[in-house]
Short mmCIF file of C-alpha atoms and ligand atoms in Angstrom, two decimals:
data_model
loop_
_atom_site.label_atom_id
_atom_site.label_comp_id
_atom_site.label_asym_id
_atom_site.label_seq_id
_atom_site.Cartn_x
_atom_site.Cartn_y
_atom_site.Cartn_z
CA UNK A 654 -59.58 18.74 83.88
CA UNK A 655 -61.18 21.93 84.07
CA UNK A 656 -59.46 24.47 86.32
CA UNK A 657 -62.72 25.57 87.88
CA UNK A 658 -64.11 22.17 88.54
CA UNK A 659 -60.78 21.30 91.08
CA UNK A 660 -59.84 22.72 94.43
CA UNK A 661 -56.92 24.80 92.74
CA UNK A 662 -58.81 27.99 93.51
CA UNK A 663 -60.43 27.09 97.08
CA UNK A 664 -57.74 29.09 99.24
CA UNK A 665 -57.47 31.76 96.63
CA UNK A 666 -56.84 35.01 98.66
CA UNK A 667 -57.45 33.44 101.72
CA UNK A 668 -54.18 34.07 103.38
CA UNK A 669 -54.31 36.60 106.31
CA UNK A 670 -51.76 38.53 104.37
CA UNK A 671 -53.86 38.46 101.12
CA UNK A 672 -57.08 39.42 103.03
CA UNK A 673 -55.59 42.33 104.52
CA UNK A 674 -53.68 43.57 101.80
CA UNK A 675 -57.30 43.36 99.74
CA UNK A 676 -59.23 44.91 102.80
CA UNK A 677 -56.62 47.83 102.26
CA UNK A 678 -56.95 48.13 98.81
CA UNK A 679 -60.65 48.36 98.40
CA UNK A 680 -60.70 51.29 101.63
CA UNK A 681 -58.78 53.27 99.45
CA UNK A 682 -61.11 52.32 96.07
CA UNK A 683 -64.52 52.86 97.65
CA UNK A 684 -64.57 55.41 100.80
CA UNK A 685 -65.09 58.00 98.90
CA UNK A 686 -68.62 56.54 97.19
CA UNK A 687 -71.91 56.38 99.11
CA UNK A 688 -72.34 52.59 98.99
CA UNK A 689 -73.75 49.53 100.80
CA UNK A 690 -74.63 46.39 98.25
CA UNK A 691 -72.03 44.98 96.23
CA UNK A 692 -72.77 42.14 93.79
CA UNK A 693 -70.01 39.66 92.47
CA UNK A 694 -70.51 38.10 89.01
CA UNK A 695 -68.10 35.67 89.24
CA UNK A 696 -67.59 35.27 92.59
CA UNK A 697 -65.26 32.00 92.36
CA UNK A 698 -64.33 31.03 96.24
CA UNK A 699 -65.22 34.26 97.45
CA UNK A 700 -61.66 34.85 99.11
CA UNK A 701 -61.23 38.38 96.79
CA UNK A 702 -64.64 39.43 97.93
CA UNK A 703 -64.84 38.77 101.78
CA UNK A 704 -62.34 41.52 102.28
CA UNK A 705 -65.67 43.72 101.45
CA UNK A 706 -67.58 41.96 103.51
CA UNK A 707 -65.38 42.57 106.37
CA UNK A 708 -65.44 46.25 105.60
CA UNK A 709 -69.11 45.86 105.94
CA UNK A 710 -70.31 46.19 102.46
CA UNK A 711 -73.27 44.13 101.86
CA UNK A 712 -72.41 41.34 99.58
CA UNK A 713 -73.69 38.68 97.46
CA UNK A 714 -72.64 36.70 94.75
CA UNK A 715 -73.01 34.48 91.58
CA UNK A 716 -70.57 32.72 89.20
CA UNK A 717 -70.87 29.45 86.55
CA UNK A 718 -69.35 26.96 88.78
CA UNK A 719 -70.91 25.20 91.12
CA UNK A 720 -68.56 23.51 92.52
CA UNK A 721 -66.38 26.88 94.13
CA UNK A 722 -69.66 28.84 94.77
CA UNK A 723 -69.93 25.49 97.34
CA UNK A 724 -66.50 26.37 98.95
CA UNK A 725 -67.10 30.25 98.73
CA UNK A 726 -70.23 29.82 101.43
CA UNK A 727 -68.09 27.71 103.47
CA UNK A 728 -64.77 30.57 103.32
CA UNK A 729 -67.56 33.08 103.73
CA UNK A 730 -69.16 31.43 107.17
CA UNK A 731 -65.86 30.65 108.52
CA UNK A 732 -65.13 33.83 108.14
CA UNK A 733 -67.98 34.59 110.17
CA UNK A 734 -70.17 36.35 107.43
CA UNK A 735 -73.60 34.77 105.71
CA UNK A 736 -74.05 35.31 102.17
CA UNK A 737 -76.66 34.81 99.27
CA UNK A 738 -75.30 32.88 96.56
CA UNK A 739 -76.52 31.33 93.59
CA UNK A 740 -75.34 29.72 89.99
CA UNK A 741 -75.73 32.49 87.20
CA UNK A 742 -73.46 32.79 83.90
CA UNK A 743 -73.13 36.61 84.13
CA UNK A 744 -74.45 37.20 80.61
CA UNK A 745 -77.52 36.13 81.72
CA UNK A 746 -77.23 37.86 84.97
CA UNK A 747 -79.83 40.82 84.38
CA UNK A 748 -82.53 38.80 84.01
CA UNK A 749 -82.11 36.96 87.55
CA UNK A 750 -80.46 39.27 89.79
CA UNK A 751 -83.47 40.34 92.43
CA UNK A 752 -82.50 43.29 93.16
CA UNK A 753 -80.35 46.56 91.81
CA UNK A 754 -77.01 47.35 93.51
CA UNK A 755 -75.02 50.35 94.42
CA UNK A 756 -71.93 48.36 92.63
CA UNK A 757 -70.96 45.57 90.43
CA UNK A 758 -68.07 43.48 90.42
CA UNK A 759 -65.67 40.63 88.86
CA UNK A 760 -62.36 39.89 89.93
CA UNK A 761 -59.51 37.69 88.94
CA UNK A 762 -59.83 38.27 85.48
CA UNK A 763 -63.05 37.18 84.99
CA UNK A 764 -64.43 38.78 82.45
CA UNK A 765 -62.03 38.06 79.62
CA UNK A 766 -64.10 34.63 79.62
CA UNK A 767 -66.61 35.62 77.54
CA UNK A 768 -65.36 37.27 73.81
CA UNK A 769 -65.80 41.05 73.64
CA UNK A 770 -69.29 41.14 72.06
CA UNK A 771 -70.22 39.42 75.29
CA UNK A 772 -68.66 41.95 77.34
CA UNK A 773 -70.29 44.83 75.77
CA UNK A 774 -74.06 43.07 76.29
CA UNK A 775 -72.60 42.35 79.69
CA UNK A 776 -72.33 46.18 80.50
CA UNK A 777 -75.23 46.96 78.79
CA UNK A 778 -77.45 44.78 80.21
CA UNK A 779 -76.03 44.80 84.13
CA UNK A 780 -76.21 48.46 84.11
CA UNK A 781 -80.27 48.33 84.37
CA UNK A 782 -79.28 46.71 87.53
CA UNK A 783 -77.01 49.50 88.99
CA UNK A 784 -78.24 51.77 91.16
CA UNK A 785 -78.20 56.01 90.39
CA UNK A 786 -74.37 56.82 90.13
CA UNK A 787 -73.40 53.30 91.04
CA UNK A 788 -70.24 51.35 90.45
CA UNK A 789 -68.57 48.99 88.68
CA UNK A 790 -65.42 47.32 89.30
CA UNK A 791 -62.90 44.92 87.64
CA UNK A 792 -59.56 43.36 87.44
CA UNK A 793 -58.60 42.28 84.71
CA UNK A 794 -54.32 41.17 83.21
CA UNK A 795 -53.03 43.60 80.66
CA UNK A 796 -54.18 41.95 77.94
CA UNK A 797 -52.60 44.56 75.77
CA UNK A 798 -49.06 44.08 77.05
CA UNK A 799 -50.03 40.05 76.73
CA UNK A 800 -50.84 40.39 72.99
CA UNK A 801 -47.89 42.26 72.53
CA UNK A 802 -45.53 39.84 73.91
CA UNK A 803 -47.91 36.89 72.97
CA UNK A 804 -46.37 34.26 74.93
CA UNK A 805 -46.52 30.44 74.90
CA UNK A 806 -44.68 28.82 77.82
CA UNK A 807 -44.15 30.58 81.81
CA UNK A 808 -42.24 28.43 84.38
CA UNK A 809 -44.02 29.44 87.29
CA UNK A 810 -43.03 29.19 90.87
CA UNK A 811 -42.27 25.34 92.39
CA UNK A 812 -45.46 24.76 94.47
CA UNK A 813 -42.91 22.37 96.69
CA UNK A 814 -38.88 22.61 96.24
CA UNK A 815 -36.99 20.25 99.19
CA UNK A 816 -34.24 17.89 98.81
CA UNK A 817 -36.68 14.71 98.12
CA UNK A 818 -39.92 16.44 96.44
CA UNK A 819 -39.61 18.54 93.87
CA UNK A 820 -43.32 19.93 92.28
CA UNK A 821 -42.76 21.85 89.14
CA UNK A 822 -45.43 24.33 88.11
CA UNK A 823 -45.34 25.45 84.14
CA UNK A 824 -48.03 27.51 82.28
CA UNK A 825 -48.54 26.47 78.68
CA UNK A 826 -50.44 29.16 76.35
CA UNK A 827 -52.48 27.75 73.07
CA UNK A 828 -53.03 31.01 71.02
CA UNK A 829 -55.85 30.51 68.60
CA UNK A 830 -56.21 31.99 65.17
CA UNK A 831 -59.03 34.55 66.66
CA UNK A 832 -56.52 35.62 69.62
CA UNK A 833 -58.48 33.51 72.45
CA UNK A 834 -56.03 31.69 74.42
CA UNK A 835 -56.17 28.63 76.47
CA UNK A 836 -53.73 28.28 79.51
CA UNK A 837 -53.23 24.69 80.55
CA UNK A 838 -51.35 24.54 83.69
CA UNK A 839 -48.79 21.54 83.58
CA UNK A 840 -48.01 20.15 87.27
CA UNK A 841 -44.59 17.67 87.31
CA UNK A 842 -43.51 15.46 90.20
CA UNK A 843 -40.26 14.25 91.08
CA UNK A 844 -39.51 12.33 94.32
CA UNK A 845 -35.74 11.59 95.24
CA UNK A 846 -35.18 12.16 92.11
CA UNK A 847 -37.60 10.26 90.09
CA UNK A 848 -39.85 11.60 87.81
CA UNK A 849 -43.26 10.58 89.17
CA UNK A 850 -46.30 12.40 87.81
CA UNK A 851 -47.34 15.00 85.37
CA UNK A 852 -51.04 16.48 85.07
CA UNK A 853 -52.28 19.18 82.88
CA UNK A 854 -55.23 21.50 84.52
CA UNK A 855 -56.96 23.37 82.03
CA UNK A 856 -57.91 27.12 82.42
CA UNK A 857 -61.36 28.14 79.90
CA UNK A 858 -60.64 30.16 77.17
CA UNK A 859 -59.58 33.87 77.17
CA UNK A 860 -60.48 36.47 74.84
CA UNK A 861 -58.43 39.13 75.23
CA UNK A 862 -59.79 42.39 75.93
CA UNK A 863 -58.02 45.34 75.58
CA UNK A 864 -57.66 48.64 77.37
CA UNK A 865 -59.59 51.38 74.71
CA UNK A 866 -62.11 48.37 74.01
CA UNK A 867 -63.27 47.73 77.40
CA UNK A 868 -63.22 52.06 77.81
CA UNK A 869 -65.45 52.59 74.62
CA UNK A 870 -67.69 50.02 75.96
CA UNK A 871 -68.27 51.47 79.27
CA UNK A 872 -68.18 54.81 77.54
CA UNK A 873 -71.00 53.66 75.16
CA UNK A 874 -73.19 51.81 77.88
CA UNK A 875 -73.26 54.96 79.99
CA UNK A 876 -70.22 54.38 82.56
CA UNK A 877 -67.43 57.03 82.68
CA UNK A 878 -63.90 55.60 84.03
CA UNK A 879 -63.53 57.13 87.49
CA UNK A 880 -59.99 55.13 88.41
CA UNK A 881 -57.81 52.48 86.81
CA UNK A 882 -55.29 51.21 89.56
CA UNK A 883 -52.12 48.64 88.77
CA UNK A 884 -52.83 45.62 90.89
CA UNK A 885 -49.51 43.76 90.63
CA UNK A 886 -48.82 44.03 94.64
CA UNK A 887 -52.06 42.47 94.31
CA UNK A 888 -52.02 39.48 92.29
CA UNK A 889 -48.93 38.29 91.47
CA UNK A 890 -46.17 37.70 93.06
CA UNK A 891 -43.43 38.92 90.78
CA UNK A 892 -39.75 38.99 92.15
CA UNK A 893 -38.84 41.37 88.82
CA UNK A 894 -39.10 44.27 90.12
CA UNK A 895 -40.49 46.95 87.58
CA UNK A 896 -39.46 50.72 88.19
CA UNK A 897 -42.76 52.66 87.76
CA UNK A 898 -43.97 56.34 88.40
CA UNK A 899 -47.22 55.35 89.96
CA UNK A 900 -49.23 56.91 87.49
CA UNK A 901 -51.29 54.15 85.35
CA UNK A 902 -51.16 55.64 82.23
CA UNK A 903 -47.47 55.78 82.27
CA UNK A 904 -46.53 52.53 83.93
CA UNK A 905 -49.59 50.68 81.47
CA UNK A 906 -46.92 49.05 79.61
CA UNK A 907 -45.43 47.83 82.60
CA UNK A 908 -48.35 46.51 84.73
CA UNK A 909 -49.48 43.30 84.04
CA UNK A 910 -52.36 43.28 85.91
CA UNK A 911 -55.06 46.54 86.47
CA UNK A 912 -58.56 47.23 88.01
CA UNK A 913 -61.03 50.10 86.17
CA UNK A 914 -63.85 51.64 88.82
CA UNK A 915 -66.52 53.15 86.30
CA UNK A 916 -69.67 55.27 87.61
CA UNK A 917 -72.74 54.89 85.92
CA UNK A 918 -73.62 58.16 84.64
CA UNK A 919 -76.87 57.84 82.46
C1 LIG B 929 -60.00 33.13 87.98
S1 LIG B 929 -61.54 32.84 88.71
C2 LIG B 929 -61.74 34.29 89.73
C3 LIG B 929 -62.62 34.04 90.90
C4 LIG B 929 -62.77 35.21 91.88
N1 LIG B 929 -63.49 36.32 91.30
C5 LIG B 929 -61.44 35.67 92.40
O1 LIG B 929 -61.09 36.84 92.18
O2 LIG B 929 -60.76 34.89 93.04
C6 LIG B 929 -62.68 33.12 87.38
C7 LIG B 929 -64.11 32.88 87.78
O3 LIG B 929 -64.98 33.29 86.74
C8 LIG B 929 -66.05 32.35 86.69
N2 LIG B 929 -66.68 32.47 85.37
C9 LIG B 929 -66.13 32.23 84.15
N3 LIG B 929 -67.01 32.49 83.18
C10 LIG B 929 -68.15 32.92 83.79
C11 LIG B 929 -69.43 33.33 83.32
N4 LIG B 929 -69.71 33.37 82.01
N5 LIG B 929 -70.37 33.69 84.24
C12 LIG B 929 -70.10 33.65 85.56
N6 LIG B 929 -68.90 33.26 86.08
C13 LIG B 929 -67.93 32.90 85.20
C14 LIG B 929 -65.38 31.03 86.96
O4 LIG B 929 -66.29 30.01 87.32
C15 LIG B 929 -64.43 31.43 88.09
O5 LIG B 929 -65.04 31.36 89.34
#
């Protein structure tokens, strides 16, 4: 089963403590920039991105599946904002999007989808639909630190731990000889004891993309990095403390998961 075809990522973010801690976090990323419309490439069920919306940016959105862009108008309205959303693989973006933007984004680690050739004609061609000194922003995991480590098996938190129901949740990673990766997310079920299901959810592939090579990209389509920011608080909920200085180039080895703001400059 494909990961983005299930519900798994319908309440993504949706929490009230998620929302604010994301409404917080992009305050302190954009105040400083003159902007109003934000697009979302890969908008998924729109729980990262109606933080924005409640800070009153003008948003809209676009991603491959169908099936979440669905449930991201429904978190959006019940939320009590209206949004225009439609189906677009971002690498095709340019050539639909109606208008230009003050800012570009994709969150969740979007972008590592598509192999780095892709991303490079991704910033190339979206940035003819970027307004004068616009933005644009992503999150992506340290995919340095993960190639370093290259790992192939992550017991994650039990989705449900009590005395008669126990849901397991483990993260399987199939490295390929190109470094792409698949995670397949195994689910296992035991009730009073008794082993009762097991279901594997597959993630699409990953190409990793690393730091410098997603720099010299921007670098070479005209974007200049204004602000990289570790978004660990963010996005995972890690009970390993790490002791970091607070400044990103130190701590990069550390942080597992990061966010680069770029200005368009030319
Ligand atoms: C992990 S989800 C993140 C969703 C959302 N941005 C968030 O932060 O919660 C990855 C999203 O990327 C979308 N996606 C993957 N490849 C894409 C592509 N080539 N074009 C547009 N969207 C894509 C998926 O459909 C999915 O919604």
């Amino acid at each position: 089963m494909n990961l983005y075809e299930t519900s798994a990522l319908f309440s993504q973010n949706m929490s009230k403590k998620q929302q604010e801690k994301f409404l917080n976090f992009y305050k302190q990323v954009f105040s400083e920039y003159d902007i109003t419309t934000i697009h979302d490439c890969s908008i998924g069920a729109g729980g990262t991105t109606i933080p924005l919306a409640k800070l009153g940016y003008r948003i809209s959105g676009s991603d491959l599946s169908e099936t979440l862009l669905k449930k991201a108008k429904v978190n959006f309205e019940e939320e009590g904002h209206s949004i225009e959303l439609f189906t677009s693989d971002f690498r095709k973006l340019s050539e639909v999007l109606p208008n230009t933007y003050d800012c570009i984004i994709s969150t969740g680690n979007s972008l590592p989808h598509v192999n780095n050739g892709d991303v490079r004609n991704f910033i190339k061609s979206i940035s003819t639909k970027i307004n004068k000194d616009g933005l644009l922003f992503i999150d992506i995991r340290n995919w340095d630190k993960i190639l370093n480590e290259k790992p192939v098996f992550k017991a994650r938190d039990p989705l449900v731990m009590t005395e008669d129901e126990h849901v397991s949740l483990y993260q399987i990673w199939n490295w390929h000889d190109d470094q792409s990766v698949d995670f397949i997310f195994v689910t296992s079920i035991d009730k009073k004891g008794k082993h009762e299901k097991t279901s594997l959810t597959h993630a699409p592939t990953y190409y990793p993309l690393k730091y410098n090579d997603y720099e010299k990209m921007l670098n070479d389509c005209g974007f200049e990095i204004r602000r990289c920011y570790d978004v660990d608080d963010l996005w995972l909920n890690s009970h390993k403390e790490e002791i970091k200085t607070g400044n990103f180039k130190e701590d990069f080895s550390k942080v597992n998961w990061y966010a680069v703001l770029a200005q368009k400059v030319r």
